[in-house]
Amino acid sequence: MYRSAVYDEPLLNELESYKKVCRDKQNNILPTSIQRKEKICIPDLDETQVVRHFLHLSQMNYGIDSGIYPLGSCTMKYNPKICEEISRWDNFANTHPYQDPSTIQGNLQIMYELEKMLCEISGMDYFTLQPAAGAHGEFLGMLITRAYHEFNKDNQRYEVILPDTSHGTNPASATMAGYRLIEIPSTKEGTVDLEILERTLSEKTACFMLTNPNTLGIFESDILEISKLVHKAGALLYYDGANMNAIMGKARPGDMGFDIVHLNLHKTFATPHGGGGPGSGPVGVKEKLEKFLPIPRVIRDKKGNYDFDYNYPYSIGKIKGFYGNFSVLLKAYVYLTMMGGDGLREASEIAVLNSNYMKKKLVESKKYEMPYKQLRKHEFVLSCEKLKQEKNIRALDVAKRLLDYGLHPPTIYFPLIVKEALMIEPTESEPKNELDKYIDALIKIADEKPDVVKNAPNNTSVRRIDDVGATKNPVLTWKMSR
């Protein structure tokens, strides 16, 4: 059985050998007004002490290097470390955003070519790399939607339609852009209900936001009919790219009829997701919307020189300081160059294969149920409702018990339309033995005594925490819990 390390690890300035050294050396390069007045007092520790301190902390945690990390919806997929290394090269890391474009031709070439790559992958005509995250891209998409309708003097469109499988950030992004939301229920198959959508669309509809495959992992097979209905009503169709890793190289949102697309470079293209960033959520559009994209745009002249172009009078303006999170763009560029079209297609195929392998084994075990359509893409959503009814074991309990097996839990209680949901996304990078280990653990947990599961975790450095108490009465500190 797995057991995480437990150390009584002090803070660096609490180590027995800790000595505080105060230095008074001033940096005379800085103006006097911002120079430090007091001496700088820092811990005086040798390398071994510092390395051991942080190694101990890492051994008390679980990370992507420790084992499988099957968070549904927010993928912790394969992120080659070479991408991280290249993004830290001095030539890139020391670039200043105020440098003259003539001195950063390589950086601009990377941005220009990355836009072209994303157009090819998504089937869109133009991209902006500015948004700092997926939700930021959604917000930009809504601003472009508004600019488009206002440009066409179609000012009565103030509604955005969403299915009940939508990502949680969709309604927030649309609301921030000033739109009124209308949520429509899914069919018994877990897909968009065409009849309800048609009845809901009107001259007031600005946009329909959709994720495909949706958050149940189901591909919207009626997407062409959906596109036709939305455009017939004069509205735009928005693609949330959260699940793009299920269809890369297999299908393109632009070919499905989507007008606006955002992609998550920080989860689909080689930057680790989670931990607060940095992220990147480029937005792609069809040609009719290009004039509204943020400025500046990266261009290449006839001589092959790159520059920034601010001459877009209908642009919505800037959506972020400078030009986006360049290190994340760079990692995506390296990843896409290494993988190529065939590599991306293979990654999607293996992700879908892994997902359906696990789904079939777990559904056949009859320990868990899976409502809605059975065929899934890169992720699937099980229900623990049967366990709750028979043994009073909830999805939260199963997730906590997985920690005792040395496995990171999946996403739980999302999407909301599945009772006691376990949302599992095994990703393309997990071998069969890891998938089998996870399947076996879930089946064993379902057979365990309720008290064992409900008191989990027992083998981790921190036992079950009070989630509600932590939210309502937060104690903010830099110290590890003891």
XYZ file of N, CA and C in Angstrom, residues 200-433:
702
model
N -35.403 28.166 -28.691
C -34.766 29.194 -27.850
C -34.095 30.279 -28.683
N -33.571 29.899 -29.841
C -32.914 30.874 -30.705
C -33.928 31.928 -31.169
N -33.464 33.184 -31.235
C -34.363 34.265 -31.667
C -33.535 35.427 -32.187
N -34.233 36.506 -32.522
C -33.540 37.716 -32.970
C -32.775 38.378 -31.828
N -32.973 37.851 -30.579
C -32.242 38.380 -29.422
C -30.943 37.616 -29.152
N -30.749 36.492 -29.838
C -29.593 35.636 -29.561
C -28.333 36.212 -30.200
N -27.315 36.415 -29.365
C -26.027 36.892 -29.878
C -25.108 35.728 -30.215
N -25.168 34.664 -29.379
C -24.186 33.588 -29.531
C -24.665 32.315 -28.839
N -24.219 31.189 -29.355
C -24.406 29.898 -28.677
C -23.022 29.363 -28.358
N -22.723 29.138 -27.062
C -21.406 28.650 -26.630
C -21.474 27.146 -26.426
N -20.510 26.437 -26.985
C -20.565 24.977 -26.947
C -19.161 24.386 -26.838
N -19.049 23.311 -26.065
C -17.815 22.530 -25.997
C -18.059 21.220 -26.727
N -17.134 20.826 -27.590
C -17.339 19.606 -28.363
C -16.018 18.870 -28.566
N -15.837 17.674 -27.968
C -16.769 16.930 -27.134
C -17.134 17.722 -25.880
N -18.360 17.456 -25.389
C -18.819 18.210 -24.233
C -18.218 17.664 -22.941
N -18.649 18.203 -21.811
C -18.022 17.828 -20.547
C -18.376 16.417 -20.091
N -19.285 15.759 -20.780
C -19.524 14.341 -20.517
C -18.574 13.474 -21.346
N -17.791 14.115 -22.213
C -16.907 13.371 -23.109
C -17.621 12.904 -24.365
N -18.798 13.458 -24.639
C -19.617 13.035 -25.775
C -19.472 14.014 -26.932
N -19.200 13.498 -28.114
C -19.103 14.335 -29.305
C -20.505 14.685 -29.790
N -20.721 15.979 -30.053
C -22.027 16.442 -30.532
C -22.155 16.065 -32.015
N -22.743 14.906 -32.270
C -22.818 14.411 -33.651
C -23.744 15.257 -34.528
N -24.608 16.079 -33.914
C -25.498 16.959 -34.686
C -24.905 18.353 -34.867
N -23.604 18.460 -34.773
C -22.983 19.785 -34.760
C -23.266 20.566 -36.049
N -23.333 19.913 -37.200
C -23.601 20.637 -38.446
C -25.016 21.215 -38.443
N -25.979 20.448 -37.904
C -27.351 20.950 -37.807
C -27.425 22.084 -36.780
N -26.675 21.942 -35.684
C -26.630 23.010 -34.677
C -26.104 24.294 -35.303
N -25.014 24.168 -36.066
C -24.412 25.333 -36.724
C -25.411 26.006 -37.662
N -26.144 25.182 -38.395
C -27.120 25.717 -39.352
C -28.215 26.503 -38.631
N -28.703 25.956 -37.512
C -29.768 26.621 -36.762
C -29.293 27.953 -36.187
N -28.076 27.945 -35.615
C -27.543 29.155 -34.983
C -27.351 30.262 -36.021
N -26.759 29.922 -37.148
C -26.499 30.932 -38.183
C -27.800 31.410 -38.853
N -28.767 30.514 -38.969
C -30.058 30.906 -39.533
C -30.720 31.970 -38.667
N -30.456 31.897 -37.350
C -31.032 32.879 -36.424
C -30.214 34.168 -36.386
N -29.104 34.219 -37.131
C -28.279 35.425 -37.158
C -27.278 35.515 -36.024
N -27.096 34.437 -35.258
C -26.185 34.430 -34.118
C -24.838 33.809 -34.517
N -23.877 33.884 -33.591
C -22.565 33.289 -33.800
C -22.450 32.010 -32.971
N -21.558 31.114 -33.422
C -21.328 29.840 -32.720
C -19.926 29.865 -32.134
N -19.847 29.708 -30.802
C -18.568 29.803 -30.082
C -18.100 28.424 -29.648
N -16.809 28.132 -29.857
C -16.239 26.834 -29.482
C -15.321 26.977 -28.282
N -15.668 26.312 -27.187
C -14.796 26.219 -26.019
C -13.826 25.077 -26.276
N -12.533 25.396 -26.368
C -11.524 24.392 -26.754
C -10.994 23.556 -25.618
N -11.705 23.498 -24.489
C -11.212 22.753 -23.333
C -10.939 21.290 -23.659
N -11.694 20.726 -24.589
C -11.548 19.301 -24.887
C -10.951 19.056 -26.271
N -10.184 20.016 -26.751
C -9.587 19.908 -28.080
C -8.667 18.702 -28.195
N -8.075 18.291 -27.056
C -7.132 17.171 -27.112
C -7.806 15.848 -27.470
N -9.135 15.847 -27.566
C -9.843 14.628 -27.990
C -9.950 14.524 -29.505
N -9.775 15.644 -30.214
C -10.065 15.621 -31.656
C -8.942 16.191 -32.516
N -7.795 16.500 -31.920
C -6.695 17.079 -32.708
C -6.319 16.148 -33.870
N -6.273 16.707 -35.042
C -5.895 15.911 -36.208
C -7.005 15.030 -36.738
N -8.153 15.020 -36.055
C -9.286 14.193 -36.473
C -10.443 15.048 -36.993
N -10.695 16.160 -36.338
C -11.795 17.042 -36.737
C -11.442 18.463 -36.322
N -12.006 19.458 -37.056
C -11.667 20.853 -36.780
C -12.940 21.659 -36.518
N -12.941 22.464 -35.449
C -14.123 23.288 -35.158
C -14.513 24.189 -36.328
N -13.516 24.717 -37.030
C -13.826 25.591 -38.162
C -14.621 24.881 -39.241
N -14.367 23.585 -39.421
C -15.107 22.806 -40.414
C -16.510 22.448 -39.924
N -16.711 22.532 -38.600
C -18.029 22.220 -38.033
C -18.971 23.428 -38.090
N -18.428 24.601 -38.417
C -19.263 25.793 -38.509
C -19.067 26.796 -37.385
N -18.093 26.541 -36.497
C -17.857 27.496 -35.410
C -17.245 28.773 -35.968
N -17.652 29.918 -35.400
C -17.156 31.229 -35.830
C -15.989 31.707 -34.978
N -16.014 31.346 -33.693
C -14.969 31.777 -32.747
C -14.521 30.546 -31.951
N -13.218 30.448 -31.743
C -12.638 29.301 -31.044
C -11.618 29.809 -30.033
N -11.610 29.233 -28.846
C -10.438 29.456 -27.997
C -9.794 28.111 -27.694
N -8.470 28.118 -27.633
C -7.702 26.918 -27.301
C -6.941 27.172 -26.002
N -6.674 26.103 -25.259
C -5.935 26.228 -24.008
C -4.514 25.714 -24.217
N -3.581 26.628 -24.486
C -2.195 26.186 -24.663
C -1.644 25.592 -23.382
N -2.170 26.045 -22.234
C -1.628 25.616 -20.945
C -2.143 24.251 -20.531
N -2.907 23.556 -21.312
C -3.260 22.180 -20.966
C -3.186 21.276 -22.181
N -3.461 21.801 -23.343
C -3.453 20.960 -24.536
C -2.080 20.931 -25.193
N -1.322 22.010 -25.045
C -0.074 22.128 -25.791
C 1.126 22.438 -24.892
N 1.373 21.555 -23.926
C 2.685 21.439 -23.275
C 3.022 22.422 -22.174
N 2.052 23.101 -21.604
C 2.327 23.834 -20.366
C 1.463 23.231 -19.276
N 2.068 22.843 -18.139
C 1.276 22.224 -17.069
C 0.120 23.109 -16.652
N -1.022 22.472 -16.421
C -2.226 23.184 -16.020
C -2.346 23.158 -14.503
N -2.844 24.221 -13.937
C -3.019 24.276 -12.496
C -1.891 25.046 -11.848
N -2.074 25.354 -10.574
C -1.050 26.088 -9.865
C -1.106 27.587 -10.082
N -2.109 28.045 -10.785
C -2.288 29.485 -10.914
C -1.616 30.123 -12.093
N -1.088 29.348 -13.008
C -0.572 29.928 -14.239
C 0.938 29.894 -14.317
N 1.506 30.488 -15.355
C 0.821 31.265 -16.382
C 0.120 30.365 -17.389
N -0.923 30.896 -18.010
C -1.651 30.161 -19.029
C -1.668 30.933 -20.327
N -2.453 30.428 -21.257
C -2.607 31.120 -22.537
C -3.849 30.574 -23.234
N -4.708 31.460 -23.683
C -5.956 31.039 -24.341
C -6.183 31.730 -25.664
N -5.338 31.459 -26.672
C -5.503 32.099 -27.986
C -6.916 31.938 -28.538
N -7.340 32.958 -29.280
C -8.676 32.949 -29.872
C -8.554 33.018 -31.392
N -9.251 32.103 -32.059
C -9.280 32.084 -33.511
C -10.660 32.466 -34.022
N -10.695 33.099 -35.182
C -11.973 33.549 -35.751
C -12.014 33.274 -37.247
N -13.222 33.275 -37.775
C -13.411 33.232 -39.216
C -13.159 34.637 -39.787
N -12.983 34.703 -41.098
C -12.537 35.943 -41.737
C -13.443 37.135 -41.431
N -14.766 36.896 -41.331
C -15.692 38.011 -41.111
C -15.468 38.708 -39.778
N -14.727 38.059 -38.853
C -14.509 38.623 -37.524
C -13.083 39.131 -37.326
N -12.248 39.005 -38.334
C -10.830 39.347 -38.159
C -10.633 40.790 -37.720
N -11.410 41.706 -38.278
C -11.196 43.123 -38.009
C -11.372 43.484 -36.532
N -12.034 42.586 -35.757
C -12.306 42.893 -34.356
C -11.237 42.338 -33.403
N -10.292 41.564 -33.910
C -9.276 40.960 -33.037
C -8.458 42.031 -32.321
N -7.891 41.691 -31.148
C -7.092 42.674 -30.388
C -5.855 43.115 -31.168
N -5.356 44.268 -30.819
C -4.107 44.776 -31.366
C -3.046 44.756 -30.277
N -1.769 44.700 -30.689
C -1.281 44.652 -32.066
C -1.345 43.240 -32.641
N -1.341 43.169 -33.975
C -1.251 41.895 -34.679
C 0.184 41.717 -35.172
N 0.648 40.493 -35.196
C 1.992 40.207 -35.717
C 1.881 39.982 -37.229
N 2.683 40.720 -37.979
C 2.618 40.621 -39.446
C 4.006 40.336 -40.021
N 4.044 39.884 -41.264
C 5.308 39.682 -41.981
C 5.206 40.412 -43.319
N 6.220 41.239 -43.643
C 6.164 41.973 -44.908
C 6.745 41.134 -46.048
N 6.778 41.734 -47.241
C 7.217 41.000 -48.430
C 8.681 40.593 -48.361
N 9.470 41.305 -47.556
C 10.882 40.964 -47.411
C 11.110 39.891 -46.352
N 10.039 39.478 -45.695
C 10.161 38.443 -44.663
C 10.439 38.992 -43.279
N 10.343 40.308 -43.100
C 10.543 40.903 -41.782
C 9.233 40.914 -40.990
N 9.373 40.775 -39.673
C 8.190 40.715 -38.811
C 8.034 42.028 -38.042
N 6.788 42.365 -37.734
C 6.526 43.628 -37.036
C 5.162 43.542 -36.341
N 4.866 44.542 -35.523
C 3.545 44.673 -34.914
C 2.716 45.660 -35.736
N 1.449 45.345 -35.946
C 0.558 46.217 -36.705
C -0.597 46.652 -35.797
N -0.720 47.973 -35.620
C -1.782 48.516 -34.766
C -2.934 49.084 -35.589
N -2.825 48.999 -36.910
C -3.788 49.677 -37.783
C -5.040 48.822 -38.039
N -5.802 48.623 -36.979
C -7.072 47.883 -37.092
C -8.163 48.732 -36.424
N -8.783 49.633 -37.171
C -9.714 50.597 -36.564
C -10.936 49.963 -35.895
N -11.301 48.755 -36.261
C -12.482 48.117 -35.653
C -12.110 47.133 -34.537
N -10.813 47.074 -34.200
C -10.358 46.163 -33.141
C -11.030 46.481 -31.818
N -11.261 45.466 -31.003
C -11.813 45.713 -29.667
C -10.748 46.332 -28.755
N -9.500 46.438 -29.228
C -8.418 47.038 -28.445
C -7.484 45.988 -27.904
N -6.929 46.247 -26.743
C -6.040 45.254 -26.137
C -6.813 44.439 -25.101
N -6.438 43.166 -24.966
C -7.069 42.305 -23.976
C -6.068 41.940 -22.882
N -4.805 42.249 -23.119
C -3.752 41.957 -22.127
C -2.562 42.872 -22.372
N -1.789 43.111 -21.323
C -0.594 43.922 -21.475
C 0.375 43.280 -22.457
N 0.972 44.094 -23.296
C 1.939 43.626 -24.285
C 1.324 42.586 -25.230
N 1.898 41.358 -25.311
C 1.529 40.487 -26.448
C 1.101 39.077 -26.032
N 0.815 38.869 -24.746
C 0.456 37.531 -24.281
C 1.592 36.937 -23.464
N 1.357 35.742 -22.903
C 2.383 35.057 -22.109
C 3.340 34.317 -23.044
N 4.447 34.988 -23.360
C 5.311 34.455 -24.415
C 5.903 33.086 -24.075
N 6.252 32.837 -22.816
C 6.863 31.544 -22.471
C 5.904 30.392 -22.757
N 4.617 30.605 -22.554
C 3.622 29.562 -22.835
C 3.473 29.371 -24.351
N 3.499 30.485 -25.074
C 3.451 30.395 -26.539
C 4.649 29.609 -27.056
N 5.790 29.867 -26.482
C 7.018 29.201 -26.923
C 6.950 27.697 -26.678
N 6.444 27.303 -25.504
C 6.328 25.868 -25.210
C 5.374 25.192 -26.191
N 4.290 25.862 -26.534
C 3.355 25.294 -27.511
C 4.011 25.159 -28.872
N 4.806 26.154 -29.249
C 5.496 26.130 -30.546
C 6.467 24.939 -30.609
N 7.227 24.748 -29.541
C 8.183 23.629 -29.496
C 7.439 22.296 -29.569
N 6.369 22.190 -28.774
C 5.584 20.949 -28.727
C 4.991 20.613 -30.101
N 4.387 21.614 -30.738
C 3.751 21.369 -32.036
C 4.793 21.027 -33.098
N 5.948 21.667 -33.027
C 7.010 21.368 -33.994
C 7.510 19.941 -33.819
N 7.635 19.506 -32.569
C 8.113 18.140 -32.313
C 7.070 17.096 -32.714
N 5.806 17.372 -32.398
C 4.760 16.368 -32.615
C 4.374 16.251 -34.088
N 4.220 17.383 -34.776
C 3.734 17.350 -36.145
C 2.274 16.905 -36.195
N 1.693 16.954 -37.376
C 0.282 16.597 -37.524
C -0.001 15.158 -37.134
N 0.863 14.238 -37.562
C 0.647 12.822 -37.239
C 0.748 12.583 -35.737
N 1.688 13.275 -35.083
C 1.862 13.098 -33.643
C 0.651 13.581 -32.861
N 0.094 14.719 -33.274
C -1.098 15.233 -32.587
C -2.274 14.276 -32.751
N -2.430 13.769 -33.975
C -3.530 12.825 -34.235
C -3.372 11.569 -33.374
N -2.158 11.074 -33.275
C -1.917 9.862 -32.480
C -2.183 10.125 -30.992
N -1.796 11.322 -30.507
C -2.059 11.662 -29.100
C -3.561 11.628 -28.817
N -4.353 12.176 -29.720
C -5.810 12.167 -29.519
C -6.359 10.740 -29.557
N -5.860 9.957 -30.497
C -6.371 8.583 -30.626
C -6.078 7.768 -29.369
N -4.867 7.927 -28.817
C -4.517 7.162 -27.614
C -5.317 7.659 -26.411
N -5.529 8.980 -26.326
C -6.332 9.529 -25.221
C -7.742 8.954 -25.246
N -8.335 8.883 -26.422
C -9.699 8.346 -26.548
C -9.706 6.844 -26.253
N -8.674 6.138 -26.730
C -8.573 4.696 -26.469
C -8.452 4.429 -24.966
N -7.555 5.165 -24.299
C -7.374 4.989 -22.850
C -8.680 5.233 -22.096
N -9.374 6.289 -22.483
C -10.621 6.642 -21.811
C -11.659 5.532 -21.961
N -11.821 5.033 -23.157
C -12.854 4.011 -23.387
C -12.473 2.665 -22.796
N -11.172 2.384 -22.697
C -10.717 1.146 -22.039
C -11.125 1.166 -20.564
N -10.818 2.267 -19.899
C -11.169 2.387 -18.477
C -12.683 2.379 -18.285
N -13.369 3.122 -19.123
C -14.838 3.216 -19.009
C -15.477 1.833 -19.099
N -15.047 1.049 -20.095
C -15.657 -0.271 -20.305
C -15.418 -1.184 -19.104
N -14.185 -1.207 -18.595
C -13.864 -2.070 -17.457
C -14.686 -1.676 -16.222
N -14.801 -0.386 -15.981
C -15.491 0.078 -14.770
C -17.001 -0.089 -14.877
N -17.558 0.152 -16.051
C -19.004 -0.048 -16.226
C -19.338 -1.534 -16.104
N -18.495 -2.385 -16.689
C -18.744 -3.833 -16.620
C -18.592 -4.365 -15.196
N -17.853 -3.668 -14.349
C -17.711 -4.124 -12.954
C -19.023 -3.976 -12.195
N -19.935 -3.122 -12.728
C -21.235 -2.843 -12.121
C -21.114 -2.196 -10.746
N -19.921 -1.720 -10.404
C -19.749 -0.991 -9.143
C -20.159 0.478 -9.303
N -20.027 0.966 -10.537
C -20.357 2.358 -10.843
C -21.282 2.369 -12.062
N -22.043 3.444 -12.172
C -22.947 3.581 -13.317
C -22.491 4.731 -14.197
N -22.899 4.684 -15.474
C -22.564 5.788 -16.365
C -23.806 6.204 -17.151
N -24.465 7.272 -16.720
C -25.661 7.734 -17.432
C -25.301 8.369 -18.768
N -26.290 8.515 -19.594
C -26.177 9.137 -20.917
C -25.459 8.200 -21.906
N -25.165 8.743 -23.063
C -24.613 7.981 -24.175
C -23.323 7.255 -23.772
N -23.164 6.025 -24.216
C -22.039 5.209 -23.766
C -20.718 5.538 -24.450
N -20.751 5.840 -25.751
C -19.503 6.112 -26.461
C -18.934 7.458 -26.025
N -17.712 7.440 -25.516
C -17.102 8.670 -25.018
C -15.790 8.946 -25.756
N -15.301 10.145 -25.595
C -14.027 10.507 -26.210
C -12.905 10.410 -25.175
N -12.241 11.516 -24.885
C -11.040 11.488 -24.051
C -11.341 11.393 -22.565
N -12.607 11.565 -22.160
C -12.970 11.510 -20.750
C -14.360 10.901 -20.614
N -14.663 10.426 -19.402
C -15.986 9.861 -19.161
C -16.391 10.192 -17.731
N -17.694 10.189 -17.482
C -18.211 10.592 -16.165
C -19.029 9.453 -15.574
N -18.509 8.895 -14.484
C -19.231 7.839 -13.762
C -20.074 8.452 -12.655
N -21.061 7.696 -12.186
C -21.879 8.127 -11.062
C -21.685 7.182 -9.879
N -21.508 7.755 -8.680
C -21.414 6.969 -7.444
C -22.762 6.920 -6.726
N -23.835 7.247 -7.421
C -25.149 7.296 -6.795
C -25.539 5.933 -6.212
N -25.188 4.861 -6.925
C -25.507 3.518 -6.433
C -24.778 3.244 -5.112
N -23.493 3.623 -5.035
C -22.735 3.453 -3.795
C -23.345 4.276 -2.663
N -23.811 5.454 -2.999
C -24.410 6.321 -1.988
C -25.692 5.705 -1.435
N -26.517 5.153 -2.340
C -27.778 4.558 -1.915
C -27.558 3.292 -1.090
N -26.580 2.471 -1.509
C -26.392 1.164 -0.863
C -25.498 1.223 0.378
N -24.466 2.097 0.363
C -23.474 2.081 1.450
C -23.195 3.463 2.037
N -23.929 4.463 1.564
C -23.715 5.842 2.017
C -22.289 6.321 1.731
N -21.704 5.806 0.665
C -20.383 6.263 0.218
C -20.577 7.245 -0.931
N -19.984 8.424 -0.792
C -20.158 9.463 -1.795
C -18.925 9.574 -2.706
N -19.076 10.345 -3.773
C -17.959 10.530 -4.701
C -16.753 11.122 -3.983
N -16.998 12.043 -3.062
C -15.906 12.648 -2.294
C -15.137 11.588 -1.511
N -15.855 10.617 -0.926
C -15.198 9.557 -0.154
C -14.319 8.687 -1.057
N -14.831 8.361 -2.234
C -14.054 7.552 -3.185
C -12.780 8.305 -3.581
N -12.924 9.596 -3.839
C -11.767 10.405 -4.241
C -10.711 10.427 -3.137
N -11.156 10.597 -1.905
C -10.199 10.628 -0.783
C -9.533 9.268 -0.594
N -10.288 8.196 -0.776
C -9.721 6.853 -0.582
C -8.683 6.532 -1.658
N -8.849 7.067 -2.871
C -7.859 6.835 -3.927
C -6.472 7.317 -3.499
N -6.423 8.356 -2.670
C -5.130 8.867 -2.204
C -4.375 7.811 -1.419
N -5.105 6.962 -0.686
C -4.446 5.896 0.080
C -3.814 4.845 -0.828
N -4.298 4.768 -2.052
C -3.720 3.834 -3.025
C -2.593 4.489 -3.823
N -2.252 5.729 -3.488
C -1.192 6.425 -4.214
C -1.628 6.917 -5.568
N -2.913 7.219 -5.701
C -3.463 7.657 -6.993
C -4.159 9.002 -6.817
N -3.932 9.904 -7.762
C -4.605 11.201 -7.661
C -6.074 11.046 -8.038
N -6.978 11.641 -7.298
C -8.415 11.512 -7.606
C -8.783 12.201 -8.916
N -9.895 11.793 -9.499
C -10.406 12.516 -10.666
C -11.179 13.748 -10.215
N -11.669 14.517 -11.169
C -12.588 15.615 -10.862
C -13.885 15.026 -10.299
N -14.467 15.656 -9.296
C -15.723 15.150 -8.725
C -16.800 16.228 -8.785
N -18.043 15.765 -8.807
C -19.243 16.628 -8.802
C -19.293 17.588 -9.987
N -18.737 17.190 -11.121
C -18.832 17.984 -12.351
C -18.831 17.023 -13.535
N -19.720 17.215 -14.506
C -20.751 18.252 -14.578
C -21.905 17.954 -13.628
N -22.671 19.007 -13.344
C -23.711 18.918 -12.317
C -24.862 18.012 -12.705
N -24.992 17.692 -13.992
C -26.139 16.885 -14.412
C -25.944 15.402 -14.108
N -24.762 15.007 -13.607
C -24.518 13.619 -13.181
C -24.441 13.592 -11.662
N -25.289 12.757 -11.029
C -25.288 12.668 -9.571
C -24.009 11.976 -9.086
N -23.400 12.523 -8.041
C -22.186 11.951 -7.441
C -21.150 11.614 -8.524
N -20.794 12.618 -9.284
C -19.970 12.408 -10.484
C -18.490 12.187 -10.185
N -17.902 11.223 -10.926
C -16.449 11.040 -11.011
C -16.077 11.263 -12.473
N -15.336 12.307 -12.749
C -15.014 12.671 -14.126
C -13.552 12.308 -14.401
N -13.343 11.251 -15.166
C -12.003 10.668 -15.326
C -11.462 10.922 -16.729
N -10.237 11.457 -16.789
C -9.577 11.704 -18.068
C -8.163 11.138 -17.976
N -7.925 9.939 -18.517
C -6.639 9.272 -18.300
C -5.482 9.819 -19.135
N -5.730 10.588 -20.184
C -4.739 11.203 -21.081
C -3.949 10.162 -21.872
N -3.252 10.672 -22.885
C -2.556 9.803 -23.833
C -1.238 9.267 -23.290
N -0.754 9.842 -22.202
C 0.586 9.507 -21.724
C 0.604 8.371 -20.720
N -0.557 7.811 -20.354
C -0.592 6.761 -19.345
C -0.548 5.367 -19.981
N 0.401 4.507 -19.546
C 0.463 3.132 -20.069
C -0.659 2.266 -19.505
N -0.854 1.100 -20.110
C -1.967 0.219 -19.733
C -1.890 -0.220 -18.267
N -0.678 -0.489 -17.766
C -0.585 -0.963 -16.379
C -1.048 0.098 -15.386
